[in-house]
Each structure stands twice: as C-alpha cells, then as structure tokens.
mmCIF file with all atom_site columns, C-alpha atoms in Angstrom:
data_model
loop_
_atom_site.group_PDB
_atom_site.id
_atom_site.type_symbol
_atom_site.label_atom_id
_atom_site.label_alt_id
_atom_site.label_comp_id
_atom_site.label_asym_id
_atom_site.label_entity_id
_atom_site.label_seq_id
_atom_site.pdbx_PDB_ins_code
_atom_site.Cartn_x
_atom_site.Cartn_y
_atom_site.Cartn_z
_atom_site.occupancy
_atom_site.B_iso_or_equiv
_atom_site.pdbx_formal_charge
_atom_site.auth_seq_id
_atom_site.auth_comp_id
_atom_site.auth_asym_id
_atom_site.auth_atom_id
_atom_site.pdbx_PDB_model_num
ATOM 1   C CA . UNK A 1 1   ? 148.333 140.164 61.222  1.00 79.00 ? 335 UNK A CA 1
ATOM 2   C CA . UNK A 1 2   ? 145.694 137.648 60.054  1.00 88.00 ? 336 UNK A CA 1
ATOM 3   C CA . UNK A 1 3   ? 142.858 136.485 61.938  1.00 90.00 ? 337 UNK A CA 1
ATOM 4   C CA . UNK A 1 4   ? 144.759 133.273 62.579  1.00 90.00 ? 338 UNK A CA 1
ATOM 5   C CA . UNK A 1 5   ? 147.695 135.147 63.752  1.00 92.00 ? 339 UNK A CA 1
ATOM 6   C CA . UNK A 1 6   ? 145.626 136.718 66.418  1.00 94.00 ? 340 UNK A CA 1
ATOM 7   C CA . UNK A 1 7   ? 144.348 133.810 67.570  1.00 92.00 ? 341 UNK A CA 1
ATOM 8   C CA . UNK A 1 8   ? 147.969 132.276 67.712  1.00 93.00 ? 342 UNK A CA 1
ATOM 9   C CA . UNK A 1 9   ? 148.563 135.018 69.946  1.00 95.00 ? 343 UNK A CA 1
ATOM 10  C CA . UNK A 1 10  ? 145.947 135.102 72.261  1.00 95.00 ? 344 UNK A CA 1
ATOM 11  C CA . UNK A 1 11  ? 145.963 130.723 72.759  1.00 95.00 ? 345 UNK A CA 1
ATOM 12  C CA . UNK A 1 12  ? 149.719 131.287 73.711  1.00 95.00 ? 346 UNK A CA 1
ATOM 13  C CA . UNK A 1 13  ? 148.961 134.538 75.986  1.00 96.00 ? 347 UNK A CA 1
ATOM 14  C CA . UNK A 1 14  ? 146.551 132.612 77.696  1.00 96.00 ? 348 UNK A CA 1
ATOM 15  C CA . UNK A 1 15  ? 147.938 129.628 78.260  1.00 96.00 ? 349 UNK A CA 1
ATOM 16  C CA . UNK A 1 16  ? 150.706 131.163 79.866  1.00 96.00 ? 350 UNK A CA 1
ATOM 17  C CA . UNK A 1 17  ? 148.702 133.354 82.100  1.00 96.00 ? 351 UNK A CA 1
ATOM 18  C CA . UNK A 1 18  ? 146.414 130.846 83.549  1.00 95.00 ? 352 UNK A CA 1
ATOM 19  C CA . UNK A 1 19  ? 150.431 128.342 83.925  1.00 94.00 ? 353 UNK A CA 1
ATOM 20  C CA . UNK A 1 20  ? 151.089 131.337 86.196  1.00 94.00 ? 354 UNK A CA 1
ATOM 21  C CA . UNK A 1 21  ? 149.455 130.579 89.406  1.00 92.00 ? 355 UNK A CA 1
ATOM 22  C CA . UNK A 1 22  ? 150.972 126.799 89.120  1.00 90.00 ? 356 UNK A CA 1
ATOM 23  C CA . UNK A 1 23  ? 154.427 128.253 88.553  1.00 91.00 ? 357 UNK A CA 1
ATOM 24  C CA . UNK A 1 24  ? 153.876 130.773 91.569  1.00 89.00 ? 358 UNK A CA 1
ATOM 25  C CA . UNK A 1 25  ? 152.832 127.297 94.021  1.00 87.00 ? 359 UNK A CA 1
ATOM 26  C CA . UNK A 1 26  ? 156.076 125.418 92.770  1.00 82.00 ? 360 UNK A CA 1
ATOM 27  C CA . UNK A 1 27  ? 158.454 128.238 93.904  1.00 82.00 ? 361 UNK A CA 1
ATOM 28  C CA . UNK A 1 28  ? 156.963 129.472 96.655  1.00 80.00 ? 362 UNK A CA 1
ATOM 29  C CA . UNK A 1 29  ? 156.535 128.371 100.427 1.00 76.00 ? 363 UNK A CA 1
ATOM 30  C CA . UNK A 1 30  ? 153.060 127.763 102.043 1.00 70.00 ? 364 UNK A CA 1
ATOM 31  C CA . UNK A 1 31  ? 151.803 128.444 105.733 1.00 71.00 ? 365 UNK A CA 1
ATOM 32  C CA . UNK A 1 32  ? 150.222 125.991 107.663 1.00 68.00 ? 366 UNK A CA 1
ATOM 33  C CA . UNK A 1 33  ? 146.312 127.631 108.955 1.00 63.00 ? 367 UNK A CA 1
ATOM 34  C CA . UNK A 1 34  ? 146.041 128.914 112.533 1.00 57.00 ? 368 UNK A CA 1
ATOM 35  C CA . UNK A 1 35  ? 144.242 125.659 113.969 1.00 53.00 ? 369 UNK A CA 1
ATOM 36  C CA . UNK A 1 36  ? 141.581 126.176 116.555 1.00 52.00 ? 370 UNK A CA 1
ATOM 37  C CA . UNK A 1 37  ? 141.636 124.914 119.972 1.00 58.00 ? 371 UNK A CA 1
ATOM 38  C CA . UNK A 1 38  ? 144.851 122.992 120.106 1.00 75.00 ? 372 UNK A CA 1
ATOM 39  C CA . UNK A 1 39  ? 146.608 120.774 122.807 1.00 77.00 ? 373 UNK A CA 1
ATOM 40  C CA . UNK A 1 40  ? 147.803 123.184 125.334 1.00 78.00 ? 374 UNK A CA 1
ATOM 41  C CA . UNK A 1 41  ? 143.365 123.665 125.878 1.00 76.00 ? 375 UNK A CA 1
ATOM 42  C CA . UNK A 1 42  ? 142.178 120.136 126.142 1.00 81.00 ? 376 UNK A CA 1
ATOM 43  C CA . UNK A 1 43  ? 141.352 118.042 129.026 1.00 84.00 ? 377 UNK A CA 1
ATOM 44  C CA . UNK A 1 44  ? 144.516 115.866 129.214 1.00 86.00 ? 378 UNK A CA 1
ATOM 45  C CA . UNK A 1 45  ? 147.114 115.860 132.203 1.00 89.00 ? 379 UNK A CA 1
ATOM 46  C CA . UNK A 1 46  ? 150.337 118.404 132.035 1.00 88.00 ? 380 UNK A CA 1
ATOM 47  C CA . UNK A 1 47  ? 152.391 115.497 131.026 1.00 91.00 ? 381 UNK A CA 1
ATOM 48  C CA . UNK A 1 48  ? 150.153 114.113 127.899 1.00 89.00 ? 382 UNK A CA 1
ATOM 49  C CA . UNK A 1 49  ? 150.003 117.685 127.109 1.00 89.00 ? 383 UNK A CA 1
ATOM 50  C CA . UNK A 1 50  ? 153.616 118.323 126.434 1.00 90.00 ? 384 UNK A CA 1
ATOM 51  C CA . UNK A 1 51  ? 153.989 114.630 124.885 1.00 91.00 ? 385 UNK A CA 1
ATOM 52  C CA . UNK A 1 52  ? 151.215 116.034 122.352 1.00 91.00 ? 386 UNK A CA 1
ATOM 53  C CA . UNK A 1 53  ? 152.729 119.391 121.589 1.00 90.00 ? 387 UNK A CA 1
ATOM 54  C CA . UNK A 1 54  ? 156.288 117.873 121.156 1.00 90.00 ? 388 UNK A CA 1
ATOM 55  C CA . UNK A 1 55  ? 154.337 115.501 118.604 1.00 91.00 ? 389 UNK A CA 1
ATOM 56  C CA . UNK A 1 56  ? 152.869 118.326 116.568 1.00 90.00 ? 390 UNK A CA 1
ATOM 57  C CA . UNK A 1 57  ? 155.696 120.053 116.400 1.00 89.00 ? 391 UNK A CA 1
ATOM 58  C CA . UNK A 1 58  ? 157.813 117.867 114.960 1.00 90.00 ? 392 UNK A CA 1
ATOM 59  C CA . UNK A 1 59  ? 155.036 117.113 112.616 1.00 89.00 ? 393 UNK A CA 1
ATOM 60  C CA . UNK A 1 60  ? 154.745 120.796 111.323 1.00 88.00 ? 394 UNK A CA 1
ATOM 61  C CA . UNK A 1 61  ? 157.030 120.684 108.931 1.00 88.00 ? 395 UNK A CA 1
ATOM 62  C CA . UNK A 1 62  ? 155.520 117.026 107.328 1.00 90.00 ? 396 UNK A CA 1
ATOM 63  C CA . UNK A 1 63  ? 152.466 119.283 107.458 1.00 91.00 ? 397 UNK A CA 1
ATOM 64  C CA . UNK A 1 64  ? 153.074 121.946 105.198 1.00 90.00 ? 398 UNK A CA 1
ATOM 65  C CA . UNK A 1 65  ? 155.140 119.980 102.958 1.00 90.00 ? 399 UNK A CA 1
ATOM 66  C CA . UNK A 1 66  ? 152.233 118.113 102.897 1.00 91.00 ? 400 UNK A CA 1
ATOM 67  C CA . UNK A 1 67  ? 150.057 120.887 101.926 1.00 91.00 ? 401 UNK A CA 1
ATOM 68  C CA . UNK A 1 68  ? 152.782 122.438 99.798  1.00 91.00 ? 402 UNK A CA 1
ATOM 69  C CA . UNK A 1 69  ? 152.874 119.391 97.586  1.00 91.00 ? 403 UNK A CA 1
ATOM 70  C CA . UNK A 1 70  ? 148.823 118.999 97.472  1.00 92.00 ? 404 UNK A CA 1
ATOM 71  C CA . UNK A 1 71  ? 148.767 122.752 96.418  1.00 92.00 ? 405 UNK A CA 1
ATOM 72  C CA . UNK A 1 72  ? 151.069 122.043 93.558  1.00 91.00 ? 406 UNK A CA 1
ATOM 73  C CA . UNK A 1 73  ? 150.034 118.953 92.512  1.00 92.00 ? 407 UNK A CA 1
ATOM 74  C CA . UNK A 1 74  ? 145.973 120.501 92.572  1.00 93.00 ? 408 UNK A CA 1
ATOM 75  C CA . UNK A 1 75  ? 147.037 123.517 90.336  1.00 94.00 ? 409 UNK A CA 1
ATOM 76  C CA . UNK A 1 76  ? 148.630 121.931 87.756  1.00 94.00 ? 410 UNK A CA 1
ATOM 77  C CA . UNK A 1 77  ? 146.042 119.134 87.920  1.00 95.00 ? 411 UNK A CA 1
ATOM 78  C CA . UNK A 1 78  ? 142.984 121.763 87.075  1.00 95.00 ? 412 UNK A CA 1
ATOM 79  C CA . UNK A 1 79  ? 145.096 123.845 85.229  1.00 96.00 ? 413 UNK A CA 1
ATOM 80  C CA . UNK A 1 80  ? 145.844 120.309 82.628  1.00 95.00 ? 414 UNK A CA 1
ATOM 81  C CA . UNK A 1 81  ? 141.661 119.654 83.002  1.00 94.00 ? 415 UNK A CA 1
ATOM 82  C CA . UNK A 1 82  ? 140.802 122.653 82.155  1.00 95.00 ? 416 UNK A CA 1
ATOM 83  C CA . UNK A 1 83  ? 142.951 123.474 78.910  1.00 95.00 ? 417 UNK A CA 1
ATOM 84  C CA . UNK A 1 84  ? 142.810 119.700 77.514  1.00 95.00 ? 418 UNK A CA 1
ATOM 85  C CA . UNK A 1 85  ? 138.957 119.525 77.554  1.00 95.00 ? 419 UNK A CA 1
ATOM 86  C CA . UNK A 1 86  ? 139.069 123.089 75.890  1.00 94.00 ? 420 UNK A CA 1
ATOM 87  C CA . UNK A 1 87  ? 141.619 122.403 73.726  1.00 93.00 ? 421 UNK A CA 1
ATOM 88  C CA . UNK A 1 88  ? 139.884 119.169 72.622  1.00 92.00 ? 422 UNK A CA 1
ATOM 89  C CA . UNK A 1 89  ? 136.646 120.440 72.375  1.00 92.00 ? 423 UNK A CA 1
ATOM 90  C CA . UNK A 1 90  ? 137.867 123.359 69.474  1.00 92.00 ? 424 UNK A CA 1
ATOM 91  C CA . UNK A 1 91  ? 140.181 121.429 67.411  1.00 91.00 ? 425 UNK A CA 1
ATOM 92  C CA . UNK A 1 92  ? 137.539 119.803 65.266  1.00 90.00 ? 426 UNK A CA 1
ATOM 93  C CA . UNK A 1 93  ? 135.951 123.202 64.160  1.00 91.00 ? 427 UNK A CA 1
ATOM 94  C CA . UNK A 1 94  ? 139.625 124.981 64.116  1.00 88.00 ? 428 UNK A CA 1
ATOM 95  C CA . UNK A 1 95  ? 140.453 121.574 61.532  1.00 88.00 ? 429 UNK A CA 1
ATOM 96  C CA . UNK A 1 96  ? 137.097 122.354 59.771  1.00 89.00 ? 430 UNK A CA 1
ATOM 97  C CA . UNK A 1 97  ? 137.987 126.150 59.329  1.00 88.00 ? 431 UNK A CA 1
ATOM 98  C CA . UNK A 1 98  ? 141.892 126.116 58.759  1.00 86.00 ? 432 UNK A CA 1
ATOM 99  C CA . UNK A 1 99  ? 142.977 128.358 56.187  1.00 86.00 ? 433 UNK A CA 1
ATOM 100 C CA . UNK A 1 100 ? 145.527 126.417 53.606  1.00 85.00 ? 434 UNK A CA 1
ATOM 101 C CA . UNK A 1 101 ? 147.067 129.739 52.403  1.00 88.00 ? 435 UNK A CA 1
ATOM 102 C CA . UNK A 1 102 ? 147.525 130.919 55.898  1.00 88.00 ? 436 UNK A CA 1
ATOM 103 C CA . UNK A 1 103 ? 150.160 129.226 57.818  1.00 90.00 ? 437 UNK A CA 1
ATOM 104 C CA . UNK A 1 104 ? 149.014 130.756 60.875  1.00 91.00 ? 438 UNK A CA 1
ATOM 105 C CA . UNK A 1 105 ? 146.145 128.343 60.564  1.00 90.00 ? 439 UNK A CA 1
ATOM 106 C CA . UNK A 1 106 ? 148.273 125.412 60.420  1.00 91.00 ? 440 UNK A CA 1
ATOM 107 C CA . UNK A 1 107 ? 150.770 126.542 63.272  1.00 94.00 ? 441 UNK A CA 1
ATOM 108 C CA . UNK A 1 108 ? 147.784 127.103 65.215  1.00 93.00 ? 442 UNK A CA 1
ATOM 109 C CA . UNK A 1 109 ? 146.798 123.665 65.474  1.00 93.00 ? 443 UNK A CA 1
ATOM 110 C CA . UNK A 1 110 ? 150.251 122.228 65.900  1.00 94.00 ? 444 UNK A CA 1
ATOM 111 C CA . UNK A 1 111 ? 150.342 124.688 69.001  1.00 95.00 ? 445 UNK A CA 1
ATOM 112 C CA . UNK A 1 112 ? 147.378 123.630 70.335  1.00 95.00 ? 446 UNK A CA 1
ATOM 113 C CA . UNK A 1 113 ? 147.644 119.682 69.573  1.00 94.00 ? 447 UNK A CA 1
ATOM 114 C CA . UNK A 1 114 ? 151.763 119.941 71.015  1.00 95.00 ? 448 UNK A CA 1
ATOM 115 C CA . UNK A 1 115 ? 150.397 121.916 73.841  1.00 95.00 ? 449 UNK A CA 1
ATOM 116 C CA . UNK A 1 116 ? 147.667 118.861 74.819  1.00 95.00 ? 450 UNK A CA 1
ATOM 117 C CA . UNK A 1 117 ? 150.668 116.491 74.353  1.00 94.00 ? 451 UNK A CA 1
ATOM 118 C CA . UNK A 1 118 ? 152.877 118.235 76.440  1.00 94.00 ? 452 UNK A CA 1
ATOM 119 C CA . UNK A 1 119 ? 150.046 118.497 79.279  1.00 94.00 ? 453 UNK A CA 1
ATOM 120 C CA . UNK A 1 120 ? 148.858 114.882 78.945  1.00 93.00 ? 454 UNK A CA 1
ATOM 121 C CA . UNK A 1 121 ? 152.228 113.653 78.990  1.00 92.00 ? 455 UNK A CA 1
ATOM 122 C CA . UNK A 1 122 ? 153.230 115.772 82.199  1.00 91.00 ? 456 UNK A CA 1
ATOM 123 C CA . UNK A 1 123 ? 150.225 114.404 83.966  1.00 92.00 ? 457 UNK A CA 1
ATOM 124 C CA . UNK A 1 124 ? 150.274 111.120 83.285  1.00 90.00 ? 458 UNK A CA 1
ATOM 125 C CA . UNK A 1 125 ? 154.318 110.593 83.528  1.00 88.00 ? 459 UNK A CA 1
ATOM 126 C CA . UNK A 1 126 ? 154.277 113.054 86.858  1.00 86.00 ? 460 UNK A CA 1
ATOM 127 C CA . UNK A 1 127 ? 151.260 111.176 88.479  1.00 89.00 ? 461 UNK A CA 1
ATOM 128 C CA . UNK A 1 128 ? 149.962 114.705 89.093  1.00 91.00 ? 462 UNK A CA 1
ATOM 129 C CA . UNK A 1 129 ? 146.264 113.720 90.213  1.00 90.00 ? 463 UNK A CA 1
ATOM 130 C CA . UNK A 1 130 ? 147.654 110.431 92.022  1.00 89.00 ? 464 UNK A CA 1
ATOM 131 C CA . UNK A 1 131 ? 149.800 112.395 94.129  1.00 90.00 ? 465 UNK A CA 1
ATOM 132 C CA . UNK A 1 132 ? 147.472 115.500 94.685  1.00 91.00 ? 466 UNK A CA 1
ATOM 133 C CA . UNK A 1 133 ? 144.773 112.760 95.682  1.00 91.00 ? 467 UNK A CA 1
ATOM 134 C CA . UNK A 1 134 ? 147.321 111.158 98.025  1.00 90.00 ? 468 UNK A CA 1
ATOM 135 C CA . UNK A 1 135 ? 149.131 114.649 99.616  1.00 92.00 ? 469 UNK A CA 1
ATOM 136 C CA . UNK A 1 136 ? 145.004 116.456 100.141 1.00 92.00 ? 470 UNK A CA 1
ATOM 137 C CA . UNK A 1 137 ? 144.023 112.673 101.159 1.00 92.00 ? 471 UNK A CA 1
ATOM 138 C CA . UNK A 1 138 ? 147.090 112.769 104.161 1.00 92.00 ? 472 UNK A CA 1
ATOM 139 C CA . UNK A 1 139 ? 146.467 116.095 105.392 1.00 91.00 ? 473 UNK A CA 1
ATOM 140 C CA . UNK A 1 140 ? 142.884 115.820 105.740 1.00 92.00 ? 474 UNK A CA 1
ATOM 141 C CA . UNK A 1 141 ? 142.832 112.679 107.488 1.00 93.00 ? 475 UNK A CA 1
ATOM 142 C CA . UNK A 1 142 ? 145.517 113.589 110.304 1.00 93.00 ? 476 UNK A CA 1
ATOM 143 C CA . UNK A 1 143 ? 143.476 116.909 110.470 1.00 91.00 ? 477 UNK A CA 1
ATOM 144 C CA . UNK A 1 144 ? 140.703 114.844 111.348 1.00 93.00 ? 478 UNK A CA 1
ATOM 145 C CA . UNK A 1 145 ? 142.370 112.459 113.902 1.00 93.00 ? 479 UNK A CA 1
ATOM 146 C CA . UNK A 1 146 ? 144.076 115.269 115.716 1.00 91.00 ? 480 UNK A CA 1
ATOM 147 C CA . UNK A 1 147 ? 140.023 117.035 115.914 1.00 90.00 ? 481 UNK A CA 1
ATOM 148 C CA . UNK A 1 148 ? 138.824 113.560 116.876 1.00 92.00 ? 482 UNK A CA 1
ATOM 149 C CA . UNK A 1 149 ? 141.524 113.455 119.687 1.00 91.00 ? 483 UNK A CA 1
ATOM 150 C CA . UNK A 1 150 ? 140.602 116.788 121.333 1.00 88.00 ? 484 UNK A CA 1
ATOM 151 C CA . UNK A 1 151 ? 136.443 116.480 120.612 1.00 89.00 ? 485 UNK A CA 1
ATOM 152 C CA . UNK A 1 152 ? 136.184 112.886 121.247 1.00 90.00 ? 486 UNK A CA 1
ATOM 153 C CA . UNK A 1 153 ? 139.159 111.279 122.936 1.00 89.00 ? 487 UNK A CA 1
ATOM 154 C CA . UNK A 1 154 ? 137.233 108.323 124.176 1.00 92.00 ? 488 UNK A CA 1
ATOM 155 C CA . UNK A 1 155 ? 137.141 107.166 120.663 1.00 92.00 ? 489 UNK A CA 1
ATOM 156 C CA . UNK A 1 156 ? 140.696 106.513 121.227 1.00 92.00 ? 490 UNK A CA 1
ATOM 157 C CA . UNK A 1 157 ? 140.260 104.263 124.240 1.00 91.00 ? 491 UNK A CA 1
ATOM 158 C CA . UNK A 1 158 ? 139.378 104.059 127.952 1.00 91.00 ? 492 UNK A CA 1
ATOM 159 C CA . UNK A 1 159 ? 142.155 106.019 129.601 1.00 91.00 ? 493 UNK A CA 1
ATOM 160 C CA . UNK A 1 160 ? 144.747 108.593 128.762 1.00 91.00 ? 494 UNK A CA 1
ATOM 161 C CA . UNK A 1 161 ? 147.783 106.418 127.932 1.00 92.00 ? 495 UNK A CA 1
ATOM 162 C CA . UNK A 1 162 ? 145.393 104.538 125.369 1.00 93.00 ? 496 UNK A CA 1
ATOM 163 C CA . UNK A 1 163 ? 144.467 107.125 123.865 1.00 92.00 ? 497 UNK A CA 1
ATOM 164 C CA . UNK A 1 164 ? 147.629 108.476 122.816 1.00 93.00 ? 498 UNK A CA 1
ATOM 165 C CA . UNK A 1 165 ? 149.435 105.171 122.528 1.00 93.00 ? 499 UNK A CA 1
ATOM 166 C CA . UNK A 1 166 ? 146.230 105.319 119.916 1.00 94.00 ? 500 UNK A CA 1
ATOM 167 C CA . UNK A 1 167 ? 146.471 108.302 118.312 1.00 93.00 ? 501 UNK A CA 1
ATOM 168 C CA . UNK A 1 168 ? 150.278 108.042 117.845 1.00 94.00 ? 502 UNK A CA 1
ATOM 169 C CA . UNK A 1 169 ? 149.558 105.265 115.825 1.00 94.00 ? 503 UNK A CA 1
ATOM 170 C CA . UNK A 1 170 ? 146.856 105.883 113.734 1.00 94.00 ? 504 UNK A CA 1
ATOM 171 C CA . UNK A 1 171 ? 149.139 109.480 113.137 1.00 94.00 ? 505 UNK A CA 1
ATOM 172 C CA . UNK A 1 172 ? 151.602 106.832 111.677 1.00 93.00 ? 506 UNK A CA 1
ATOM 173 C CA . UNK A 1 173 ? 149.628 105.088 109.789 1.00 93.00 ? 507 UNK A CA 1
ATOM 174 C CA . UNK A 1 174 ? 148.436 108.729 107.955 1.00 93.00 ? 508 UNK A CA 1
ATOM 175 C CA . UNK A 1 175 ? 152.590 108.946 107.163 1.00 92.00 ? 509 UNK A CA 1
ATOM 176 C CA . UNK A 1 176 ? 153.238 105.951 105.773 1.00 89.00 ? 510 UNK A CA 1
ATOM 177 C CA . UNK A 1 177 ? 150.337 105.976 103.839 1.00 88.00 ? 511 UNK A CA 1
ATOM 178 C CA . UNK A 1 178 ? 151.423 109.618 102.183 1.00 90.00 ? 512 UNK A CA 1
ATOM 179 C CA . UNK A 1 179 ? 155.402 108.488 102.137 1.00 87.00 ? 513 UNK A CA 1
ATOM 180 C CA . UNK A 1 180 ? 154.085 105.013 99.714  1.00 83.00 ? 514 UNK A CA 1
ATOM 181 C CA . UNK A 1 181 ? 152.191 107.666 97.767  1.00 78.00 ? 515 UNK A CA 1
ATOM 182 C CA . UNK A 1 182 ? 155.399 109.579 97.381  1.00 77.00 ? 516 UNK A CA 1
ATOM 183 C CA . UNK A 1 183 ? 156.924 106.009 96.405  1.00 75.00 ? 517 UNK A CA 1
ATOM 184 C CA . UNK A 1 184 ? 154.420 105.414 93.548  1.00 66.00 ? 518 UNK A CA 1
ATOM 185 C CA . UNK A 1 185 ? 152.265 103.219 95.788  1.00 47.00 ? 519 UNK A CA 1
ATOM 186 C CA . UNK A 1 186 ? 149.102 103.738 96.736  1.00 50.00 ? 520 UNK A CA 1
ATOM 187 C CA . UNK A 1 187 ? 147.471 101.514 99.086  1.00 50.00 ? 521 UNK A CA 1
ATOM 188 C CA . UNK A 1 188 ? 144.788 102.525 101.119 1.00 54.00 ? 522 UNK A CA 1
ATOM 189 C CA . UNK A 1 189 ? 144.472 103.825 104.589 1.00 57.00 ? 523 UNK A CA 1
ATOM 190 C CA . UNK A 1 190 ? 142.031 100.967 106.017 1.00 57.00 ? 524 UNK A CA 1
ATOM 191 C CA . UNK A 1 191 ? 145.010 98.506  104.666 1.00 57.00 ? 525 UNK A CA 1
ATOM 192 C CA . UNK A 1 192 ? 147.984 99.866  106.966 1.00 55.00 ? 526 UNK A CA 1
ATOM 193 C CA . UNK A 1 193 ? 145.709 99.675  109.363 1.00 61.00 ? 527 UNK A CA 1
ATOM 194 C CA . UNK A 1 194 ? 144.933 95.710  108.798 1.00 61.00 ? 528 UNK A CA 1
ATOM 195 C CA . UNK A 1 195 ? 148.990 95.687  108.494 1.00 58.00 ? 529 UNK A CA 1
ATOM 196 C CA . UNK A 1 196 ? 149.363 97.341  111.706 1.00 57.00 ? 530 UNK A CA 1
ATOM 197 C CA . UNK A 1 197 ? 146.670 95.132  113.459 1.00 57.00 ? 531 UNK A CA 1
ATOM 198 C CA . UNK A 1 198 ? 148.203 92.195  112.416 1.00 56.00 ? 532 UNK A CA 1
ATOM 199 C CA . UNK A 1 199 ? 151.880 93.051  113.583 1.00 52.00 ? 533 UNK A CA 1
ATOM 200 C CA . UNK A 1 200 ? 150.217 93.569  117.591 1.00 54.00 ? 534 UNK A CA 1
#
C-alpha cells in the first residue's frame, strides 16, 4: 500500500470511529438526572403538593425526550464542526501534494470533499444545530422554572394558587416553544409570553 492508501485508510477509520458515539445517542434511550430537592420537600400545602407531582410526572417523559433529542442533535452537531473545519483546513495542502500516478491520491480527496458534502448537507437540511439549540434551550429553561418554584416561589405571585396557576403557565409556554421548534419555527420564549399576555 502507498502512502496515499494509508491515509485513505486511516481518514475513513476515523471518521467512522468518532460517527460512533452519535450513532450510539440515536439508538439508545437516555435517563432523566436524579433532581435535588423536589416537590414532595417544599413548603406548599398537601394539596399543591400532589397537583405538582401529578404535573411532573406527566412531564417526565416530554423531559427525556427532550434531552434525548438535545443529546442527538449536540453529537452530530460537534461531530459535523469538528470534521468540516478539519477537513477544510487539509484539502488545500492534500490538492498541493496529490500524486497524479497514484489514484489513491485522487480518491482521497473525493472522500474527503463527498464526506464534507454529505455532513454539510445533513446539517443544514436536518436543522441539526437549530433543533439542538431549541431541545438544550427547553430543558434548561423548565429546569430553571421548576428551581425558581421551590427556591423562590414568591416570584410566582402572592399566594399559593398564584403561584402555580403561574408556574403552570410559564411550564406551557417552555412546550410550545420546543413543539414550534420541532415544527421548523423558532420564535422566542419572551414572544409566547407577549402571546400569552395578550390572550388574559
């Protein structure tokens, strides 16, 4: 085998082997993190208590569809970075060395120029970072109104039945905004919010 041959063999190896871990996320199932101090511990009465826990339950499995999706969508995202910013950054010097009496060289650089097709296409056509963006966005933000509810209810209102007439809401507002990112619409947060405001 020829110097170019090796190479051939070594691009390919390793563009499979780093594919891996995004191939392992697509077919396999993800488990939602043991939370801290949940609903069942705060400072609301018996009955807001089981309202809550009913409410996260059925939300569990948005959740780690949620994070299943994001964990996808953020593998194959890096994994296309990575490999089209190296792949773009050699094929100059591979062009300026190619070999014609080789046709290693030459298959070579078809590999590698089909292989940053392939990945642009599949990125752009899939909205992969759109849709990572959107899933990581969703899962944060409820994470963070569900903290703000135990830490801080007051933020929510003056009394109990404000403050989960409140947080219901704003936990609606998180879906819709992730479900329009599954539509291929984006729009942000603060403007379901507006929408919501202006329905009341």
């Amino acid at each position: 085998m020829t110097v170019w041959s090796w190479l051939m063999a070594i691009y390919i190896t390793l563009t499979f082997l780093t594919l891996l871990p995004a191939l392992r996320a697509l077919f396999s199932e993800v488990q939602l993190n043991p939370g801290g101090a949940s609903f069942r511990d705060s400072q609301f009465s018996d009955e807001a208590k089981v309202k809550l826990e009913q409410h996260f339950s059925r939300l569990q499995g948005t959740l780690a569809f949620w994070k299943r999706e994001a964990t996808r969508n953020s593998r194959f995202h890096y994994y296309c970075l990575c490999w089209t910013i190296l792949s773009s950054c050699i094929m100059p010097f591979l062009t300026q060395a190619i070999n014609p009496s080789d046709p290693a060289s030459k298959w070579l650089l078809t590999i590698i120029a089909a292989h940053i097709a392939l990945l642009l296409g599949f990125h752009r056509g899939l909205k992969i970072a759109e849709r990572f963006k959107a899933f990581r966005h969703g899962e944060s933000e409820f994470y963070d109104t569900y903290r703000r509810l135990l830490d801080s209810p007051q933020t929510f209102g003056p009394d109990e039945v404000t403050q989960l007439k409140k947080y219901f809401e704003e936990v609606e507002i998180i879906r819709r905004f992730v479900r329009n990112a599954e539509t291929d619409s984006l729009p942000m947060v603060e403007d379901l919010q507006a929408s919501s405001v202006a329905k009341q």
